[in-house]
Tab-separated table of C-alpha atoms in Angstrom:
chain	number	residue	atom	x	y	z
B	1	MET	CA	145.246	12.919	33.022
B	2	VAL	CA	145.661	11.691	29.463
B	3	LYS	CA	142.973	12.997	27.149
B	4	LYS	CA	141.617	10.589	24.656
B	5	LYS	CA	141.503	11.691	21.062
B	6	GLU	CA	138.010	12.658	20.083
B	7	ASN	CA	137.501	10.203	17.291
B	8	ASN	CA	134.285	8.275	17.639
B	9	GLN	CA	133.940	7.705	13.928
B	10	GLN	CA	133.763	4.137	12.765
B	11	ILE	CA	137.189	2.658	12.055
B	12	ARG	CA	137.672	0.034	9.394
B	13	GLU	CA	139.701	-2.985	10.477
B	14	ASP	CA	142.477	-4.092	8.129
B	15	ASP	CA	141.202	-6.586	5.556
B	16	SER	CA	137.834	-6.959	7.277
B	17	SER	CA	134.343	-6.636	5.916
B	18	PHE	CA	132.798	-4.917	8.917
B	19	TYR	CA	133.351	-1.810	10.988
B	20	LEU	CA	133.887	-1.372	14.719
B	21	PRO	CA	134.042	1.949	16.549
B	22	GLN	CA	137.309	2.357	18.427
B	23	ASP	CA	135.414	2.990	21.676
B	24	LEU	CA	133.702	-0.377	21.281
B	25	ILE	CA	137.008	-2.146	20.620
B	26	GLU	CA	138.448	-0.604	23.780
B	27	GLU	CA	135.431	-1.690	25.838
B	28	ILE	CA	135.671	-5.249	24.551
B	29	LEU	CA	139.397	-5.470	25.226
B	30	ALA	CA	139.120	-3.905	28.686
B	31	ASN	CA	136.787	-6.691	29.793
B	32	LEU	CA	138.974	-9.568	28.591
B	33	PRO	CA	141.540	-11.422	30.728
B	34	SER	CA	144.933	-9.735	30.488
B	35	LYS	CA	146.619	-12.792	28.970
B	36	SER	CA	144.034	-12.798	26.170
B	37	VAL	CA	144.529	-9.081	25.543
B	38	ALA	CA	148.288	-9.559	25.244
B	39	LYS	CA	147.786	-12.130	22.484
B	40	LEU	CA	145.499	-9.831	20.477
B	41	ILE	CA	148.178	-7.314	19.486
B	42	VAL	CA	148.723	-9.446	16.355
B	43	VAL	CA	145.136	-8.945	15.114
B	44	SER	CA	145.922	-5.647	13.389
B	45	LYS	CA	148.004	-2.503	13.659
B	46	LEU	CA	144.980	-0.705	15.079
B	47	TRP	CA	144.465	-3.244	17.866
B	48	SER	CA	148.170	-3.230	18.657
B	49	SER	CA	148.139	0.570	18.851
B	50	ILE	CA	145.098	0.543	21.161
B	51	ILE	CA	146.489	-2.123	23.511
B	52	ARG	CA	149.873	-0.412	23.820
B	53	SER	CA	148.436	3.072	24.396
B	54	LYS	CA	148.611	4.743	27.810
B	55	TYR	CA	144.896	5.516	27.629
B	56	PHE	CA	143.996	1.820	27.326
B	57	ILE	CA	146.497	0.734	30.009
B	58	ASP	CA	144.995	3.250	32.434
B	59	LEU	CA	141.474	2.115	31.504
B	60	TYR	CA	142.377	-1.536	32.025
B	61	LEU	CA	144.064	-0.840	35.359
B	62	LYS	CA	141.061	1.149	36.555
B	63	ARG	CA	138.864	-1.898	36.020
B	64	SER	CA	141.462	-4.384	37.198
B	65	VAL	CA	141.673	-2.626	40.575
B	66	THR	CA	138.027	-3.570	41.151
B	67	ARG	CA	138.859	-7.277	40.713
B	68	PRO	CA	142.130	-7.809	42.606
B	69	CYS	CA	143.830	-11.191	42.686
B	70	PHE	CA	145.885	-13.442	44.882
B	71	LEU	CA	149.239	-13.867	43.171
B	72	PHE	CA	151.339	-16.956	43.830
B	73	THR	CA	154.877	-17.272	42.584
B	74	PHE	CA	156.905	-20.402	43.107
B	75	ARG	CA	159.934	-22.275	41.842
B	76	ARG	CA	159.771	-25.657	40.197
B	77	ASP	CA	162.465	-27.420	38.157
B	78	ASN	CA	164.644	-24.306	38.245
B	79	ARG	CA	161.855	-22.193	36.779
B	80	ARG	CA	159.660	-19.602	38.427
B	81	PHE	CA	155.937	-19.669	37.759
B	82	PHE	CA	153.179	-17.161	38.475
B	83	HIS	CA	149.551	-18.022	39.068
B	84	SER	CA	146.673	-15.743	40.062
B	85	ILE	CA	143.064	-16.217	41.159
B	86	TYR	CA	140.491	-13.564	41.911
B	87	GLN	CA	140.311	-12.724	45.603
B	88	GLU	CA	136.539	-12.909	45.508
B	89	ALA	CA	136.732	-16.557	44.415
B	90	ALA	CA	138.615	-18.058	47.349
B	91	PRO	CA	136.858	-16.594	50.422
B	92	SER	CA	133.385	-17.222	49.006
B	93	CYS	CA	133.989	-20.959	48.842
B	94	SER	CA	133.103	-23.521	51.451
B	95	SER	CA	135.337	-23.964	54.476
B	96	THR	CA	137.765	-26.221	52.593
B	97	SER	CA	138.023	-25.826	48.820
B	98	SER	CA	140.496	-26.697	46.115
B	99	PHE	CA	141.479	-24.898	42.922
B	100	PRO	CA	143.297	-26.910	40.252
B	101	LEU	CA	146.435	-25.198	39.004
B	102	SER	CA	147.188	-25.477	35.316
B	103	LEU	CA	150.810	-24.639	34.629
B	104	ASP	CA	150.080	-22.917	31.355
B	105	THR	CA	151.433	-19.672	32.767
B	106	ARG	CA	154.699	-18.781	31.137
B	107	PRO	CA	157.782	-19.607	33.192
B	108	LEU	CA	160.117	-16.701	33.831
B	109	LEU	CA	163.582	-16.451	35.263
B	110	LEU	CA	164.284	-17.961	38.651
B	111	GLY	CA	163.899	-15.180	41.200
B	112	TYR	CA	164.756	-15.752	44.830
B	113	ASN	CA	163.648	-12.357	46.124
B	114	VAL	CA	160.356	-11.061	44.778
B	115	CYS	CA	159.173	-7.526	45.539
B	116	THR	CA	155.534	-6.665	46.107
B	117	PRO	CA	153.849	-6.243	42.671
B	118	VAL	CA	153.087	-2.725	41.467
B	119	ARG	CA	150.416	-2.052	38.820
B	120	GLY	CA	150.810	-5.485	37.253
B	121	LEU	CA	154.618	-5.542	37.150
B	122	ILE	CA	156.980	-7.497	39.402
B	123	CYS	CA	160.593	-6.870	40.358
B	124	SER	CA	162.701	-9.837	41.444
B	125	GLN	CA	166.335	-10.646	42.012
B	126	ASP	CA	167.706	-13.497	39.912
B	127	LEU	CA	171.086	-14.289	41.468
B	128	ASP	CA	173.135	-11.158	40.659
B	129	LYS	CA	170.540	-9.698	38.261
B	130	LEU	CA	167.427	-7.606	38.813
B	131	VAL	CA	164.489	-8.514	36.606
B	132	ILE	CA	161.209	-6.709	35.838
B	133	SER	CA	158.482	-9.074	34.635
B	134	ASN	CA	154.820	-9.081	33.703
B	135	PRO	CA	153.048	-12.446	34.188
B	136	SER	CA	150.176	-11.229	31.995
B	137	THR	CA	152.365	-10.938	28.893
B	138	GLY	CA	155.098	-13.428	29.790
B	139	GLN	CA	157.710	-10.737	29.223
B	140	PHE	CA	160.715	-9.968	31.378
B	141	LEU	CA	163.372	-7.286	31.269
B	142	VAL	CA	166.832	-7.745	32.769
B	143	LEU	CA	168.048	-4.424	34.174
B	144	PRO	CA	171.618	-3.209	33.680
B	145	LYS	CA	174.078	-4.463	36.264
B	146	LEU	CA	174.021	-2.553	39.511
B	147	LYS	CA	177.011	-0.286	40.025
B	148	THR	CA	178.455	-2.055	43.026
B	149	LYS	CA	180.854	-4.833	43.969
B	150	ARG	CA	178.843	-5.685	47.058
B	151	ARG	CA	176.546	-8.684	47.105
B	152	ARG	CA	174.156	-7.795	49.899
B	153	ILE	CA	171.324	-5.870	48.232
B	154	SER	CA	167.943	-4.639	49.430
B	155	ARG	CA	165.539	-3.847	46.614
B	156	PHE	CA	162.206	-2.000	46.479
B	157	PHE	CA	159.785	-1.376	43.621
B	158	GLY	CA	157.489	1.612	43.140
B	159	TYR	CA	155.561	3.768	40.710
B	160	ASP	CA	155.506	7.540	40.283
B	161	PRO	CA	151.964	8.485	39.108
B	162	ILE	CA	152.963	12.056	38.290
B	163	GLU	CA	155.763	11.149	35.891
B	164	ASP	CA	154.180	7.802	34.907
B	165	GLU	CA	157.405	5.966	35.743
B	166	TYR	CA	158.232	2.689	37.473
B	167	LYS	CA	161.277	2.890	39.713
B	168	VAL	CA	163.565	0.369	41.380
B	169	LEU	CA	165.397	1.446	44.533
B	170	CYS	CA	168.432	-0.580	45.590
B	171	MET	CA	170.576	-0.267	48.697
B	172	THR	CA	173.773	-2.113	49.460
B	173	VAL	CA	175.619	-2.686	52.721
B	174	LEU	CA	179.039	-4.004	53.589
B	175	GLN	CA	179.153	-7.797	53.865
B	176	LEU	CA	180.159	-7.733	57.502
B	177	SER	CA	179.276	-9.845	60.485
B	178	PHE	CA	177.052	-8.061	62.989
B	179	SER	CA	179.842	-8.516	65.525
B	180	TYR	CA	181.851	-5.892	63.669
B	181	GLY	CA	179.553	-3.173	64.917
B	182	LEU	CA	176.874	-1.004	63.377
B	183	VAL	CA	176.102	-1.573	59.704
B	184	VAL	CA	173.695	0.615	57.723
B	185	SER	CA	172.731	0.958	54.068
B	186	GLU	CA	175.359	2.901	52.167
B	187	GLU	CA	175.012	2.900	48.383
B	188	HIS	CA	171.595	4.050	47.177
B	189	GLN	CA	170.727	3.743	43.483
B	190	VAL	CA	167.533	4.238	41.450
B	191	PHE	CA	166.600	2.815	38.062
B	192	THR	CA	163.750	4.477	36.152
B	193	LEU	CA	161.708	2.330	33.780
B	194	GLY	CA	159.823	4.021	30.979
B	195	GLY	CA	161.055	7.534	31.678
B	196	ALA	CA	162.664	10.058	29.372
B	197	LYS	CA	165.965	9.737	31.220
B	198	ALA	CA	168.679	7.365	30.047
B	199	ALA	CA	168.042	3.792	31.195
B	200	THR	CA	170.823	3.520	33.741
B	201	TRP	CA	171.329	3.377	37.490
B	202	ARG	CA	171.394	6.781	39.160
B	203	THR	CA	173.116	7.318	42.506
B	204	ILE	CA	171.124	9.250	45.097
B	205	THR	CA	171.957	10.519	48.564
B	206	CYS	CA	170.273	9.299	51.738
B	207	LYS	CA	170.944	11.367	54.842
B	208	LEU	CA	169.007	9.039	57.116
B	209	PRO	CA	171.167	6.028	58.056
B	210	HIS	CA	169.097	2.871	58.491
B	211	PHE	CA	169.066	-0.892	57.875
B	212	PRO	CA	166.120	-2.267	55.776
B	213	ALA	CA	164.162	-4.977	57.615
B	214	THR	CA	160.964	-5.746	55.626
B	215	LYS	CA	159.615	-5.878	52.098
B	216	GLY	CA	158.256	-2.665	50.660
B	217	LEU	CA	154.783	-1.368	49.803
B	218	CYS	CA	154.013	1.347	47.268
B	219	PHE	CA	151.116	3.713	48.045
B	220	ASN	CA	150.342	6.888	46.082
B	221	GLY	CA	153.834	7.030	44.627
B	222	VAL	CA	155.623	6.495	47.961
B	223	VAL	CA	157.576	3.348	48.839
B	224	TYR	CA	157.292	2.273	52.499
B	225	TYR	CA	159.388	-0.338	54.302
B	226	GLY	CA	160.320	-1.262	57.842
B	227	ALA	CA	163.855	-0.646	59.084
B	228	TRP	CA	166.187	-0.446	62.043
B	229	PHE	CA	168.573	2.367	62.818
B	230	ASN	CA	171.401	-0.185	62.552
B	231	SER	CA	172.139	-3.881	62.110
B	232	ASP	CA	171.827	-4.490	65.850
B	233	ARG	CA	168.067	-4.420	65.191
B	234	LYS	CA	167.574	-1.542	67.580
B	235	GLY	CA	165.352	1.476	67.030
B	236	SER	CA	162.506	0.317	64.764
B	237	LEU	CA	160.926	2.736	62.300
B	238	ILE	CA	159.029	2.921	59.021
B	239	VAL	CA	160.791	4.538	56.071
B	240	ALA	CA	158.751	6.428	53.490
B	241	PHE	CA	161.752	7.085	51.302
B	242	SER	CA	163.320	9.289	52.276
B	243	LEU	CA	161.304	10.263	55.371
B	244	LEU	CA	161.215	8.411	58.678
B	245	VAL	CA	157.952	7.579	60.440
B	246	LYS	CA	158.315	6.784	64.129
B	247	LEU	CA	156.519	3.751	65.514
B	248	PRO	CA	154.580	3.964	68.800
B	249	ASP	CA	156.642	3.514	71.951
B	250	GLY	CA	157.353	-0.131	72.629
B	251	VAL	CA	156.509	-1.339	69.099
B	252	GLU	CA	159.419	-3.124	67.452
B	253	ILE	CA	160.149	-4.751	64.112
B	254	TYR	CA	161.220	-8.318	64.829
B	255	LYS	CA	163.820	-10.375	63.015
B	256	SER	CA	163.488	-13.472	60.808
B	257	ARG	CA	160.396	-12.280	58.879
B	258	ASP	CA	158.316	-12.077	62.065
B	259	SER	CA	157.313	-8.544	61.055
B	260	ASP	CA	156.196	-7.229	57.705
B	261	LEU	CA	154.408	-4.293	56.104
B	262	VAL	CA	150.980	-5.196	54.717
B	263	ASN	CA	148.011	-3.522	53.063
B	264	TYR	CA	145.085	-2.971	55.419
B	265	GLN	CA	142.141	-1.267	53.673
B	266	ARG	CA	144.542	0.749	51.507
B	267	LYS	CA	146.619	1.827	54.483
B	268	VAL	CA	150.140	0.847	55.446
B	269	ALA	CA	150.177	-1.492	58.433
B	270	LEU	CA	152.865	-3.274	60.421
B	271	ALA	CA	151.958	-6.888	61.184
B	272	ASN	CA	153.863	-8.538	64.013
B	273	HIS	CA	153.246	-12.234	63.548
B	274	SER	CA	152.603	-14.858	66.175
B	275	TYR	CA	152.475	-18.635	66.039
B	276	LYS	CA	149.159	-19.336	67.803
B	277	GLY	CA	146.618	-17.357	65.872
B	278	LYS	CA	147.222	-14.158	67.808
B	279	PHE	CA	148.724	-11.096	66.182
B	280	GLU	CA	148.833	-7.320	66.325
B	281	LEU	CA	148.360	-4.938	63.449
B	282	TRP	CA	149.548	-1.333	63.726
B	283	VAL	CA	147.804	0.805	61.083
B	284	LEU	CA	149.227	4.119	59.853
B	285	ASP	CA	146.607	6.728	58.927
B	286	LYS	CA	147.566	10.371	58.431
B	287	GLN	CA	150.772	9.940	60.454
B	288	GLU	CA	148.811	8.448	63.361
B	289	TRP	CA	149.056	4.839	64.527
B	290	SER	CA	146.158	2.679	65.706
B	291	LYS	CA	146.321	-0.865	67.053
B	292	ILE	CA	144.196	-3.849	65.986
B	293	SER	CA	144.455	-7.073	68.003
B	294	VAL	CA	143.213	-10.275	66.375
B	295	VAL	CA	142.735	-13.783	67.726
B	296	VAL	CA	141.797	-16.365	65.086
B	297	PRO	CA	139.564	-19.106	66.571
B	298	SER	CA	140.388	-22.809	66.123
B	299	TRP	CA	143.831	-21.898	64.824
B	300	ASN	CA	145.544	-25.187	65.701
B	301	ASP	CA	142.748	-27.185	64.073
B	302	LEU	CA	143.254	-25.221	60.858
B	303	VAL	CA	147.023	-25.171	60.507
B	304	GLY	CA	148.452	-27.527	63.119
B	305	ARG	CA	152.044	-26.617	63.882
B	306	SER	CA	152.695	-24.934	60.547
B	307	LEU	CA	154.031	-21.394	60.582
B	308	PHE	CA	151.648	-18.889	58.958
B	309	TYR	CA	152.001	-15.162	58.318
B	310	CYS	CA	149.422	-12.408	58.041
B	311	ARG	CA	149.497	-10.999	54.496
B	312	GLY	CA	147.026	-8.181	55.126
B	313	ALA	CA	143.301	-7.746	54.561
B	314	ILE	CA	141.264	-7.792	51.353
B	315	SER	CA	138.512	-5.297	50.474
B	316	SER	CA	135.869	-7.259	52.408
B	317	GLY	CA	137.910	-6.792	55.581
B	318	GLU	CA	138.918	-10.452	55.850
B	319	PHE	CA	142.442	-11.094	57.113
B	320	ILE	CA	144.523	-13.428	54.955
B	321	PHE	CA	147.189	-15.840	56.217
B	322	THR	CA	149.540	-18.023	54.171
B	323	PRO	CA	152.350	-20.372	55.222
B	324	SER	CA	156.030	-19.512	55.245
B	325	PHE	CA	156.630	-22.489	52.958
B	326	SER	CA	154.651	-25.300	51.337
B	327	ASP	CA	155.576	-28.923	51.995
B	328	GLY	CA	152.498	-30.754	50.684
B	329	SER	CA	150.598	-31.216	47.445
B	330	PHE	CA	148.658	-27.963	47.894
B	331	PHE	CA	149.039	-24.414	49.155
B	332	ILE	CA	146.833	-23.249	52.033
B	333	ILE	CA	145.089	-19.890	52.503
B	334	ILE	CA	143.375	-19.011	55.780
B	335	SER	CA	140.816	-16.190	55.667
B	336	TYR	CA	139.288	-14.722	58.806
B	337	ASP	CA	136.273	-12.413	58.995
B	338	SER	CA	136.661	-10.798	62.431
B	339	LYS	CA	133.206	-9.179	62.282
B	340	GLU	CA	131.322	-12.392	61.579
B	341	GLU	CA	133.832	-14.630	63.408
B	342	ILE	CA	134.092	-16.876	60.352
B	343	VAL	CA	137.289	-18.731	59.474
B	344	ARG	CA	137.855	-20.503	56.162
B	345	ARG	CA	140.632	-22.746	54.926
B	346	VAL	CA	141.211	-22.807	51.161
B	347	GLU	CA	143.577	-25.218	49.420
B	348	ILE	CA	145.214	-24.352	46.082
B	349	GLU	CA	146.119	-27.581	44.320
B	350	GLY	CA	149.265	-27.999	42.254
B	351	ILE	CA	151.462	-25.405	43.966
B	352	GLY	CA	152.837	-27.297	46.935
B	353	ASP	CA	153.959	-30.564	45.363
B	354	GLY	CA	157.508	-30.249	44.058
B	355	SER	CA	157.527	-26.476	44.489
B	356	ASN	CA	159.600	-24.284	46.755
B	357	TYR	CA	160.247	-20.613	47.410
B	358	VAL	CA	156.479	-20.069	47.304
B	359	THR	CA	155.533	-16.416	47.785
B	360	SER	CA	152.009	-14.983	47.858
B	361	PHE	CA	150.685	-11.453	47.461
B	362	LEU	CA	147.307	-9.771	47.917
B	363	ASP	CA	145.675	-7.147	45.728
B	364	TYR	CA	147.618	-8.041	42.598
B	365	VAL	CA	146.115	-6.327	39.555
B	366	GLU	CA	146.561	-7.776	36.095
B	367	CYS	CA	147.595	-5.471	33.293
B	368	PRO	CA	148.722	-6.172	29.703
B	369	ILE	CA	151.463	-3.534	29.799
B	370	PHE	CA	154.393	-4.392	27.501
B	371	LEU	CA	157.991	-3.979	28.594
């Protein structure tokens, strides 16, 4: 734990006629929106030093975790945009509500494959490049080129709380048709962001052959993702790199995004999606699996024939569903409170029209960390 310097004396701001204690400045900044905080580094050297310090980043994240957001990222006019709203805002609205979307968020590089956000940062693949970005500051960092000639890449993003380092894990496989036989991940490389080591890709060894099948989740410094033993999609398992967690007998990870890892009350869960409001959630707790079966009432009235996926559950316990793609003038969120049997449909205006490659995430935390 980083110890704060014991300096509660009043600090004089550059060229100002009044005094503010540093503790008070930190409290004020920690309660501001992250985008506002990022702009305030130009106020003075003192404010810039405070905002960039690890102590303040940890303080801001500690508070930001208590007000998690929905994060939407989408492509429009060959640009990728990010937009977030507080999770408490959407479910508390009436059964059908709309939020206007102002595209004042800074556009970043076009990313086709976006990893699950980690502590305010996002890793995405922009064609043949890997990019780390922070929507709160509008910054992005293009990582060095991966040491491979192969084009099929699986990427995962995580954070090591002990070393205070963000890490990107990439795996490549041969570009072969499944008819050629078993194909598993071969090259495994790690990039460390913000560490003392040289900023380059480092090759690591994986002695557990497998084929990545889902997006990843980072919990307590461990990256989890669903996988198969081979490209024939046989033998489903959960990888906690580099350990394997067996699924219960008969539970499989399905193809074509029909299965995904989600956050259920701060636990890793496997969601096997269905198309009629019925789905199963397998929750991992202390190496033990438990099953949750959910049937959402009036499903067809809410979504029609559209294909929706379970994205997990927010802190209130409500399950969240979003569509696989948006083809209208708005983006739809379905929230379901299984205890109260209450279903809500929320419409986010401005995302659907003219946008594609829409991806949504739960429990996104804003943070003004600079790259």
